[in-house]
Short mmCIF file of C-alpha atoms in Angstrom, two decimals:
data_model
loop_
_atom_site.label_atom_id
_atom_site.label_comp_id
_atom_site.label_asym_id
_atom_site.label_seq_id
_atom_site.Cartn_x
_atom_site.Cartn_y
_atom_site.Cartn_z
CA MET A 1 -15.30 -18.99 -21.10
CA ALA A 2 -13.40 -18.98 -24.42
CA GLY A 3 -14.58 -16.16 -26.67
CA GLU A 4 -13.43 -13.93 -29.49
CA ASN A 5 -10.98 -12.23 -27.25
CA ASN A 6 -9.53 -15.34 -25.59
CA VAL A 7 -6.05 -14.48 -24.44
CA GLY A 8 -5.60 -17.32 -21.96
CA LEU A 9 -6.53 -15.47 -18.78
CA VAL A 10 -7.60 -17.35 -15.66
CA LEU A 11 -8.95 -15.61 -12.57
CA LEU A 12 -8.96 -17.43 -9.23
CA ASP A 13 -11.63 -15.66 -7.24
CA PHE A 14 -14.31 -15.86 -4.56
CA TRP A 15 -17.80 -14.64 -5.39
CA VAL A 16 -18.22 -11.99 -2.68
CA SER A 17 -14.63 -10.72 -2.52
CA PRO A 18 -14.52 -6.98 -3.34
CA PHE A 19 -10.93 -7.46 -4.54
CA GLY A 20 -11.94 -10.21 -6.94
CA GLN A 21 -14.90 -8.13 -8.08
CA ARG A 22 -12.54 -5.30 -9.02
CA CYS A 23 -10.78 -7.68 -11.41
CA ARG A 24 -14.08 -8.90 -12.90
CA ILE A 25 -15.23 -5.33 -13.54
CA ALA A 26 -11.88 -4.45 -15.12
CA LEU A 27 -11.85 -7.51 -17.39
CA ALA A 28 -15.42 -6.75 -18.49
CA GLU A 29 -14.62 -3.08 -19.13
CA LYS A 30 -11.74 -4.23 -21.31
CA GLY A 31 -13.83 -6.81 -23.13
CA LEU A 32 -11.40 -9.57 -22.21
CA SER A 33 -12.52 -13.19 -21.93
CA TYR A 34 -11.19 -15.27 -19.11
CA GLU A 35 -11.75 -18.50 -17.25
CA TYR A 36 -13.37 -17.79 -13.88
CA VAL A 37 -12.44 -20.26 -11.16
CA GLU A 38 -14.37 -20.08 -7.91
CA GLU A 39 -12.13 -20.85 -4.96
CA ASN A 40 -13.94 -21.60 -1.74
CA ILE A 41 -11.53 -19.75 0.50
CA MET A 42 -13.72 -20.32 3.54
CA ALA A 43 -12.94 -24.05 3.25
CA THR A 44 -9.73 -25.91 2.37
CA LYS A 45 -7.74 -23.89 -0.13
CA SER A 46 -6.93 -25.57 -3.41
CA ASP A 47 -3.39 -26.65 -4.30
CA ARG A 48 -3.50 -24.32 -7.29
CA LEU A 49 -4.28 -21.32 -5.10
CA LEU A 50 -1.63 -22.22 -2.52
CA ARG A 51 0.98 -22.68 -5.24
CA SER A 52 0.01 -19.43 -7.00
CA ASN A 53 -0.06 -17.29 -3.90
CA PRO A 54 2.02 -18.93 -1.17
CA ILE A 55 2.65 -15.63 0.62
CA TYR A 56 -0.95 -14.63 1.28
CA LYS A 57 -2.87 -17.76 0.19
CA GLN A 58 -5.60 -15.41 -1.05
CA ILE A 59 -7.62 -14.53 -4.09
CA PRO A 60 -7.74 -12.83 -6.51
CA VAL A 61 -4.98 -14.43 -8.53
CA LEU A 62 -4.64 -13.76 -12.25
CA LEU A 63 -2.88 -16.37 -14.35
CA HIS A 64 -1.70 -15.23 -17.76
CA ASP A 65 0.83 -16.65 -20.15
CA GLY A 66 2.57 -18.66 -17.45
CA CYS A 67 2.68 -15.62 -15.16
CA ILE A 68 1.03 -15.23 -11.78
CA ILE A 69 -0.20 -11.78 -10.78
CA ILE A 70 -1.63 -11.05 -7.34
CA GLU A 71 -3.16 -8.10 -5.45
CA SER A 72 -6.19 -6.55 -7.13
CA LEU A 73 -4.80 -3.08 -7.84
CA ILE A 74 -1.61 -4.63 -9.19
CA ILE A 75 -3.73 -6.90 -11.42
CA LEU A 76 -5.64 -3.87 -12.73
CA GLN A 77 -2.41 -2.05 -13.63
CA TYR A 78 -1.05 -5.21 -15.25
CA LEU A 79 -4.16 -5.49 -17.44
CA ASP A 80 -3.75 -1.86 -18.51
CA GLU A 81 -0.11 -2.46 -19.44
CA VAL A 82 -0.47 -5.82 -21.17
CA PHE A 83 -3.62 -4.95 -23.12
CA PRO A 84 -2.98 -1.34 -24.19
CA ASP A 85 -5.53 -1.56 -26.99
CA THR A 86 -8.36 -2.09 -24.54
CA ARG A 87 -10.13 0.60 -22.54
CA SER A 88 -7.58 1.89 -20.03
CA LEU A 89 -8.32 2.35 -16.36
CA LEU A 90 -5.48 4.72 -15.53
CA PRO A 91 -4.85 8.06 -17.24
CA THR A 92 -1.58 8.65 -19.09
CA ASP A 93 -0.35 11.82 -17.39
CA PRO A 94 2.03 11.01 -14.48
CA SER A 95 0.48 13.59 -12.19
CA GLU A 96 -3.03 12.28 -12.81
CA ARG A 97 -1.79 8.72 -12.40
CA ALA A 98 -0.32 9.62 -9.01
CA HIS A 99 -3.61 11.22 -7.98
CA THR A 100 -5.52 8.12 -9.14
CA ARG A 101 -3.18 5.73 -7.32
CA PHE A 102 -3.42 7.78 -4.15
CA TRP A 103 -7.21 7.52 -4.05
CA ALA A 104 -7.25 3.82 -4.90
CA ASP A 105 -4.83 3.33 -2.00
CA TYR A 106 -7.18 5.43 0.15
CA VAL A 107 -10.01 3.00 -0.67
CA ASP A 108 -7.81 0.09 0.43
CA LYS A 109 -6.53 1.72 3.59
CA LYS A 110 -9.68 3.47 4.71
CA VAL A 111 -12.81 1.96 3.15
CA TYR A 112 -11.55 -1.60 3.49
CA GLY A 113 -9.52 -0.87 6.62
CA CYS A 114 -12.55 0.54 8.43
CA GLY A 115 -15.21 -1.47 6.59
CA SER A 116 -13.69 -4.81 7.53
CA ARG A 117 -14.29 -3.94 11.17
CA LEU A 118 -17.88 -5.01 10.44
CA TYR A 119 -16.73 -8.60 10.75
CA THR A 120 -13.46 -8.38 12.69
CA GLU A 121 -14.81 -6.57 15.73
CA LYS A 122 -17.61 -7.52 18.05
CA GLN A 123 -18.32 -3.93 19.14
CA LEU A 124 -20.02 -1.88 16.46
CA GLU A 125 -18.16 1.37 16.95
CA ALA A 126 -16.68 2.27 13.60
CA GLY A 127 -19.65 4.21 12.21
CA THR A 128 -18.30 7.69 12.88
CA GLU A 129 -15.00 6.85 11.24
CA MET A 130 -16.76 5.38 8.20
CA ALA A 131 -19.02 8.42 7.88
CA GLY A 132 -15.91 10.60 7.78
CA ILE A 133 -14.30 8.40 5.13
CA LEU A 134 -17.43 8.54 2.94
CA LYS A 135 -17.56 12.32 3.24
CA THR A 136 -13.90 12.57 2.24
CA LEU A 137 -14.59 10.44 -0.83
CA GLU A 138 -17.60 12.56 -1.69
CA GLU A 139 -15.43 15.65 -1.51
CA GLU A 140 -12.90 14.08 -3.84
CA LEU A 141 -15.66 13.11 -6.29
CA GLY A 142 -17.01 16.67 -6.26
CA GLU A 143 -18.98 17.49 -9.39
CA LYS A 144 -17.40 14.76 -11.49
CA GLU A 145 -19.51 12.03 -13.03
CA PHE A 146 -16.85 9.48 -12.11
CA PHE A 147 -13.73 9.57 -9.93
CA GLY A 148 -11.83 9.17 -13.21
CA GLY A 149 -12.92 12.68 -14.23
CA GLU A 150 -12.15 13.41 -17.87
CA HIS A 151 -10.82 9.90 -18.23
CA GLY A 152 -14.30 8.58 -17.46
CA PHE A 153 -15.07 5.46 -15.40
CA GLY A 154 -11.62 4.47 -14.18
CA PHE A 155 -9.26 2.97 -11.65
CA VAL A 156 -10.71 4.54 -8.52
CA ASP A 157 -14.29 3.89 -9.62
CA VAL A 158 -13.42 0.20 -10.09
CA ALA A 159 -11.53 0.11 -6.79
CA LEU A 160 -14.45 1.54 -4.82
CA MET A 161 -17.58 0.10 -6.50
CA PRO A 162 -17.45 -3.36 -4.87
CA PHE A 163 -17.54 -1.74 -1.44
CA THR A 164 -20.80 0.03 -2.28
CA THR A 165 -22.52 -3.32 -1.79
CA TRP A 166 -21.45 -3.01 1.85
CA PHE A 167 -23.49 0.20 2.26
CA GLU A 168 -26.50 -1.77 3.49
CA SER A 169 -24.35 -3.30 6.22
CA PHE A 170 -22.91 0.11 7.15
CA ASN A 171 -26.50 1.19 7.74
CA ARG A 172 -27.77 -1.89 9.56
CA TYR A 173 -24.79 -2.33 11.84
CA TRP A 174 -23.46 1.20 12.26
CA GLY A 175 -26.46 3.37 11.43
CA VAL A 176 -24.49 5.02 8.62
CA ASN A 177 -26.93 5.78 5.81
CA VAL A 178 -24.84 6.75 2.77
CA GLU A 179 -27.78 8.49 1.09
CA GLU A 180 -27.88 10.89 4.04
CA VAL A 181 -24.18 11.10 4.90
CA ALA A 182 -22.83 11.33 1.34
CA PRO A 183 -25.70 11.69 -1.16
CA THR A 184 -23.48 12.55 -4.13
CA LEU A 185 -21.47 9.40 -3.48
CA ALA A 186 -24.68 7.37 -3.28
CA ALA A 187 -25.76 8.82 -6.64
CA TRP A 188 -22.37 7.96 -8.14
CA ALA A 189 -22.78 4.36 -6.95
CA ALA A 190 -26.22 4.11 -8.53
CA ARG A 191 -24.84 5.55 -11.76
CA CYS A 192 -21.97 3.05 -11.88
CA MET A 193 -24.29 0.16 -11.13
CA LYS A 194 -25.98 0.82 -14.51
CA ARG A 195 -22.77 -0.22 -16.27
CA GLU A 196 -23.00 -3.84 -17.35
CA SER A 197 -19.42 -4.54 -16.29
CA VAL A 198 -20.41 -3.57 -12.75
CA SER A 199 -23.90 -5.04 -12.48
CA LYS A 200 -22.67 -8.42 -13.75
CA SER A 201 -19.75 -8.50 -11.34
CA LEU A 202 -21.38 -7.47 -8.08
CA TYR A 203 -23.97 -9.11 -5.85
CA SER A 204 -26.91 -7.43 -4.16
CA SER A 205 -26.47 -5.62 -0.88
CA GLU A 206 -28.85 -8.11 0.74
CA LYS A 207 -26.72 -11.05 -0.26
CA VAL A 208 -23.55 -9.30 0.89
CA HIS A 209 -25.17 -8.32 4.18
CA ALA A 210 -26.21 -11.94 4.73
CA PHE A 211 -22.62 -13.01 4.14
CA ILE A 212 -21.24 -10.42 6.56
CA SER A 213 -23.81 -11.46 9.17
CA GLY A 214 -22.66 -15.02 8.67
CA MET A 215 -19.07 -14.01 9.30
CA ARG A 216 -20.06 -12.24 12.51
CA LYS A 217 -21.92 -15.33 13.68
CA ASP A 218 -18.98 -17.60 12.81
CA ALA A 219 -16.72 -15.30 14.82
CA GLY A 220 -19.07 -15.64 17.78
CA PHE A 221 -19.99 -11.94 17.76
CA GLU A 222 -23.71 -12.71 17.64
CA MET B 1 13.23 17.15 18.11
CA ALA B 2 14.04 18.47 14.65
CA ALA B 3 17.27 17.20 13.17
CA ALA B 4 19.96 19.77 12.59
CA GLY B 5 20.42 21.20 9.09
CA ALA B 6 16.91 20.20 8.14
CA GLN B 7 16.10 22.78 5.51
CA GLY B 8 18.01 23.12 2.32
CA SER B 9 18.33 22.41 -1.35
CA CYS B 10 19.83 19.31 -2.84
CA GLY B 11 21.29 19.28 -6.33
CA GLY B 12 21.46 21.50 -9.39
CA GLU B 13 18.85 23.13 -11.62
CA ASP B 14 15.38 23.68 -10.24
CA GLU B 15 12.79 21.05 -11.17
CA GLY B 16 10.17 22.71 -8.95
CA LEU B 17 10.26 19.89 -6.42
CA THR B 18 9.81 20.20 -2.67
CA LEU B 19 9.68 17.21 -0.34
CA LEU B 20 8.02 17.60 3.05
CA GLY B 21 9.48 15.03 5.40
CA PHE B 22 10.66 13.86 8.78
CA TRP B 23 14.24 12.71 9.32
CA SER B 24 13.57 9.24 10.68
CA SER B 25 10.54 8.25 8.61
CA PRO B 26 11.26 5.18 6.47
CA TYR B 27 8.55 6.41 4.09
CA VAL B 28 10.22 9.78 3.63
CA LEU B 29 13.55 8.02 3.09
CA ARG B 30 12.00 6.10 0.18
CA ALA B 31 11.23 9.38 -1.57
CA ARG B 32 14.66 10.82 -0.79
CA PHE B 33 16.46 7.71 -2.04
CA THR B 34 14.51 7.86 -5.28
CA LEU B 35 15.29 11.51 -5.94
CA ASN B 36 18.93 11.15 -4.88
CA LEU B 37 19.63 7.95 -6.84
CA LYS B 38 18.28 9.66 -9.95
CA GLY B 39 20.20 12.87 -9.25
CA ILE B 40 17.02 14.95 -9.30
CA PRO B 41 17.33 18.23 -7.38
CA TYR B 42 14.71 19.15 -4.79
CA LYS B 43 14.14 21.30 -1.76
CA TYR B 44 13.77 19.33 1.46
CA VAL B 45 11.66 20.68 4.29
CA GLU B 46 11.84 19.01 7.69
CA GLU B 47 8.42 19.02 9.32
CA GLU B 48 8.20 19.41 13.05
CA LEU B 49 5.81 16.54 13.65
CA PHE B 50 6.18 16.14 17.38
CA GLY B 51 7.48 18.09 20.32
CA ASP B 52 6.60 21.75 20.54
CA GLY B 53 5.99 22.27 16.85
CA THR B 54 2.90 21.58 14.81
CA LYS B 55 2.55 20.44 11.24
CA SER B 56 2.95 23.22 8.73
CA ALA B 57 -0.12 24.65 7.03
CA LEU B 58 1.38 23.53 3.73
CA LEU B 59 1.62 19.91 4.90
CA LEU B 60 -1.91 19.85 6.26
CA ALA B 61 -3.28 21.38 3.06
CA SER B 62 -1.26 19.01 0.88
CA ASN B 63 -2.41 15.75 2.44
CA PRO B 64 -5.74 16.45 4.16
CA ALA B 65 -7.09 12.94 3.54
CA HIS B 66 -4.43 11.51 5.86
CA GLY B 67 -4.25 14.39 8.33
CA GLY B 68 -0.98 15.75 7.01
CA LYS B 69 1.16 12.63 6.90
CA VAL B 70 4.65 12.79 5.44
CA PRO B 71 6.07 12.34 2.90
CA VAL B 72 4.42 14.78 0.55
CA LEU B 73 6.11 15.71 -2.72
CA LEU B 74 5.14 19.03 -4.26
CA HIS B 75 5.88 19.37 -7.96
CA HIS B 76 5.28 22.93 -9.14
CA GLY B 77 2.96 23.19 -6.14
CA ARG B 78 0.93 20.08 -6.96
CA PRO B 79 1.00 17.56 -4.09
CA VAL B 80 1.70 13.84 -4.38
CA ALA B 81 1.28 11.72 -1.24
CA GLU B 82 1.86 8.09 -0.18
CA SER B 83 5.48 7.01 -0.45
CA LEU B 84 5.14 4.32 -3.14
CA VAL B 85 2.84 6.58 -5.19
CA ILE B 86 5.55 9.26 -4.93
CA VAL B 87 8.27 6.80 -6.01
CA GLU B 88 6.30 5.68 -9.09
CA TYR B 89 5.43 9.29 -9.89
CA ILE B 90 9.09 10.31 -9.90
CA ASP B 91 9.93 7.30 -12.09
CA GLU B 92 7.22 8.27 -14.60
CA ALA B 93 7.58 12.05 -14.55
CA PHE B 94 11.36 11.93 -15.02
CA GLN B 95 11.66 9.12 -17.53
CA ASP B 96 15.12 10.09 -18.73
CA ARG B 97 16.64 9.90 -15.24
CA ARG B 98 18.44 6.64 -14.50
CA PRO B 99 18.13 4.28 -12.82
CA ARG B 100 14.53 3.46 -13.74
CA LEU B 101 13.05 1.98 -10.60
CA LEU B 102 10.39 -0.09 -12.31
CA PRO B 103 11.25 -2.64 -15.00
CA SER B 104 9.69 -2.29 -18.44
CA ASP B 105 8.17 -5.77 -18.64
CA PRO B 106 4.58 -5.73 -17.26
CA HIS B 107 4.90 -9.00 -15.37
CA GLU B 108 8.16 -7.89 -13.76
CA ARG B 109 6.50 -4.60 -12.88
CA ALA B 110 3.62 -6.46 -11.22
CA THR B 111 6.13 -8.58 -9.29
CA ALA B 112 8.07 -5.50 -8.13
CA ARG B 113 4.87 -3.78 -7.02
CA PHE B 114 3.83 -6.91 -5.15
CA TRP B 115 7.06 -7.14 -3.13
CA ALA B 116 7.05 -3.39 -2.46
CA ALA B 117 3.50 -3.73 -1.10
CA CYS B 118 4.60 -6.80 0.89
CA VAL B 119 6.96 -4.58 2.89
CA GLU B 120 3.91 -2.71 4.19
CA GLN B 121 1.58 -5.66 4.49
CA LYS B 122 3.94 -8.21 6.06
CA MET B 123 7.09 -6.54 7.31
CA VAL B 124 5.67 -3.43 8.95
CA PRO B 125 3.07 -5.30 11.06
CA ALA B 126 5.86 -7.64 12.16
CA TRP B 127 8.07 -4.66 12.99
CA ALA B 128 5.48 -2.72 15.02
CA PRO B 129 5.59 -4.91 18.16
CA VAL B 130 9.39 -4.80 18.15
CA PHE B 131 9.13 -1.04 18.49
CA CYS B 132 6.01 -0.90 20.67
CA GLY B 133 6.21 -4.11 22.69
CA ARG B 134 5.27 -3.62 26.33
CA THR B 135 7.75 -6.19 27.63
CA LEU B 136 11.14 -7.42 26.52
CA GLU B 137 9.65 -10.88 25.91
CA GLU B 138 7.03 -9.41 23.58
CA ARG B 139 9.72 -7.53 21.63
CA VAL B 140 11.98 -10.56 21.36
CA LYS B 141 9.13 -12.74 20.11
CA ALA B 142 8.16 -10.10 17.56
CA ALA B 143 11.76 -9.79 16.39
CA GLY B 144 11.80 -13.53 15.73
CA GLU B 145 8.67 -13.23 13.61
CA LEU B 146 10.19 -10.30 11.75
CA VAL B 147 13.24 -12.40 10.88
CA ALA B 148 10.85 -14.96 9.37
CA VAL B 149 9.35 -12.25 7.14
CA LEU B 150 12.83 -11.18 6.04
CA GLU B 151 13.48 -14.82 5.13
CA THR B 152 10.75 -14.37 2.51
CA PHE B 153 12.71 -11.48 1.04
CA GLU B 154 15.83 -13.65 1.27
CA GLY B 155 14.05 -16.06 -1.05
CA VAL B 156 13.44 -13.29 -3.56
CA LEU B 157 17.14 -12.39 -3.68
CA ALA B 158 18.11 -16.07 -3.86
CA GLY B 159 15.76 -16.58 -6.81
CA GLY B 160 16.92 -13.49 -8.68
CA ARG B 161 20.63 -13.97 -8.00
CA THR B 162 21.20 -10.25 -8.38
CA GLU B 163 22.86 -7.55 -6.30
CA PHE B 164 19.62 -5.68 -5.78
CA PHE B 165 15.95 -6.60 -5.80
CA GLY B 166 15.77 -4.41 -8.90
CA GLY B 167 18.52 -6.34 -10.67
CA GLU B 168 21.86 -4.70 -11.55
CA SER B 169 20.76 -1.46 -9.92
CA ALA B 170 18.37 -0.46 -7.16
CA GLY B 171 14.68 -0.60 -7.96
CA LEU B 172 11.27 -0.12 -6.37
CA VAL B 173 11.64 -2.97 -3.87
CA ASP B 174 15.12 -1.86 -2.79
CA VAL B 175 13.80 1.60 -2.08
CA ALA B 176 10.65 0.28 -0.38
CA LEU B 177 12.55 -1.99 2.00
CA GLY B 178 15.63 0.22 2.19
CA GLY B 179 13.87 2.97 4.12
CA PHE B 180 13.60 0.56 7.06
CA ILE B 181 17.25 -0.58 7.20
CA TRP B 182 18.25 1.65 10.09
CA TRP B 183 15.13 0.82 12.10
CA LEU B 184 15.79 -2.88 11.52
CA ARG B 185 19.40 -2.43 12.61
CA ALA B 186 18.17 -0.67 15.75
CA SER B 187 16.36 -3.82 16.90
CA GLU B 188 19.51 -5.20 18.52
CA ALA B 189 19.76 -2.23 20.85
CA MET B 190 16.01 -2.33 21.46
CA CYS B 191 15.72 -5.98 22.46
CA GLY B 192 18.98 -7.80 21.86
CA VAL B 193 17.82 -9.50 18.64
CA LYS B 194 19.35 -8.80 15.24
CA THR B 195 16.50 -8.65 12.74
CA ILE B 196 18.90 -8.31 9.80
CA ASP B 197 20.86 -11.41 10.81
CA PRO B 198 23.63 -12.67 8.49
CA ALA B 199 23.23 -16.13 10.01
CA ARG B 200 19.54 -16.31 9.07
CA THR B 201 19.34 -14.06 5.97
CA PRO B 202 22.85 -13.68 4.53
CA LEU B 203 21.64 -12.26 1.21
CA VAL B 204 19.42 -9.65 2.87
CA ALA B 205 22.27 -8.72 5.23
CA ALA B 206 24.69 -8.28 2.31
CA TRP B 207 22.02 -6.36 0.38
CA ALA B 208 21.48 -4.00 3.36
CA GLU B 209 25.22 -3.24 3.48
CA ARG B 210 25.38 -2.70 -0.25
CA PHE B 211 22.23 -0.57 -0.51
CA SER B 212 23.04 1.60 2.50
CA ALA B 213 26.48 2.35 1.03
CA LEU B 214 25.12 3.74 -2.24
CA ASP B 215 25.64 7.40 -3.09
CA GLY B 216 22.33 9.06 -2.43
CA VAL B 217 21.42 6.58 0.29
CA ARG B 218 24.45 6.73 2.57
CA GLU B 219 24.07 10.44 3.22
CA MET B 220 20.48 9.96 4.38
CA ALA B 221 21.35 7.47 7.13
CA PRO B 222 19.81 8.56 10.42
CA ASP B 223 22.33 8.72 13.25
CA MET B 224 21.82 5.54 15.31
CA PRO B 225 22.11 7.01 18.82
CA THR B 226 19.65 9.75 17.82
CA LEU B 227 17.30 7.17 16.31
CA LEU B 228 17.36 5.14 19.52
CA GLU B 229 16.81 8.24 21.63
CA TYR B 230 13.88 9.20 19.41
CA HIS B 231 12.37 5.73 19.81
CA LEU B 232 12.60 5.97 23.62
CA TRP B 233 10.98 9.39 23.48
CA THR B 234 8.19 8.11 21.20
CA ARG B 235 7.53 5.12 23.46
CA ALA B 236 7.26 7.47 26.44
CA ARG B 237 4.96 9.76 24.50
CA PHE B 238 2.59 6.85 23.84
CA GLY B 239 2.63 5.74 27.46
CA LEU B 240 4.65 2.58 26.83
CA PRO B 241 6.80 1.19 29.65
CA PHE B 242 10.43 2.28 29.67
CA LEU B 243 12.63 -0.64 28.61
CA PRO B 244 16.36 0.06 28.73
CA LEU B 245 18.49 -0.26 25.64
CA HIS B 246 20.65 -3.34 25.26
CA GLN B 247 24.34 -2.65 25.21
CA PRO B 248 26.23 -4.29 22.32
CA PRO B 249 28.51 -7.18 23.32
CA LEU B 250 32.10 -6.08 23.90
#
């Protein structure tokens, strides 16, 4: 995918991974070209992936200039720091940066932590917890157009958007309808989906739901 | 079970910092190490998290998303929560205070952040069954797995060939792992297995001695008998079977 802005970036990724999707959105927001490499992590992992990430053997992995960068939020911060002339995801003020990092960490710990129970647990009992998490996020969003506030579409927006394609599954498996439980959050998701960086990086809720159902079947839960 | 001398100020001129903490929390220790190593003054407030007390209104209001978890750093009243977020905040808000905990090169920064996160993602889950194991066998097995995780950190020190993970001076990873040193050392009394074992991870063992002796770190060391007593009390509180402490070999 060499283009005008070819800076030798390679992203090892998996199409439906929300963590990989974060990186794709960020690279698109920054107008950076990169080589996308689909790793089929459900099958045998490639030598390149295992060499790049021996600790977790997971995607996403960003290769740049002979360097290996792993963990999606770390990759996002790296991109901000290495390409300062591109649109930044984090604000500059330390206090705002801390606030931003806290909420991105909240997405990891809570949205992913609870959300992944869709396919790690047979019993479908996490709905109440997820409803609470969504309400907390809605409260944090408040009246802002984006979680990034004055900074605009930013770090937390990118961190959370991929998980909005799980909303359909939250509804079908847990009966958690985001439009009812957290309508402002649902509106935010629809707003972000209009951004090209987002719409080109994410897959439809139906496709994601089918994938999650597949994981549940593979695990013997249904 | 509040530690004695819990309240108080640390250091010189007022930077408007207050840290809400708990004496034995490895996460709180990370924040304290950072402030102390940089010589930044702050007020420390010990929160009564268990026993008869309840969390202070300030703590609950400052970290509502996580139900009032410590540590919380208040800077001119504005709260910062999550230990590694606090550490990076201090590094960025007080840029003239040495040592800088994060390197300036972006790739090195990404690497430091990765290993700091690895403490939480790999080491803590390995540690949990050492603390919470229902049987001695479970705890011993977990301790063995924890040593294997520390061997990964051994590899980092071997590769870097430096005194600290951060290089010549302590950095983000030192502080991230350092908060757990005393809990790791307590494993021998808990189940007879040394998790920081000089025979298995000599560099990590030497690093633990070196880091825990630093000014700003040394003074924060929890008292070992109190730590062990607290762990027995916590196990009882969570309905875990009583397992007696191992006596050290004579």
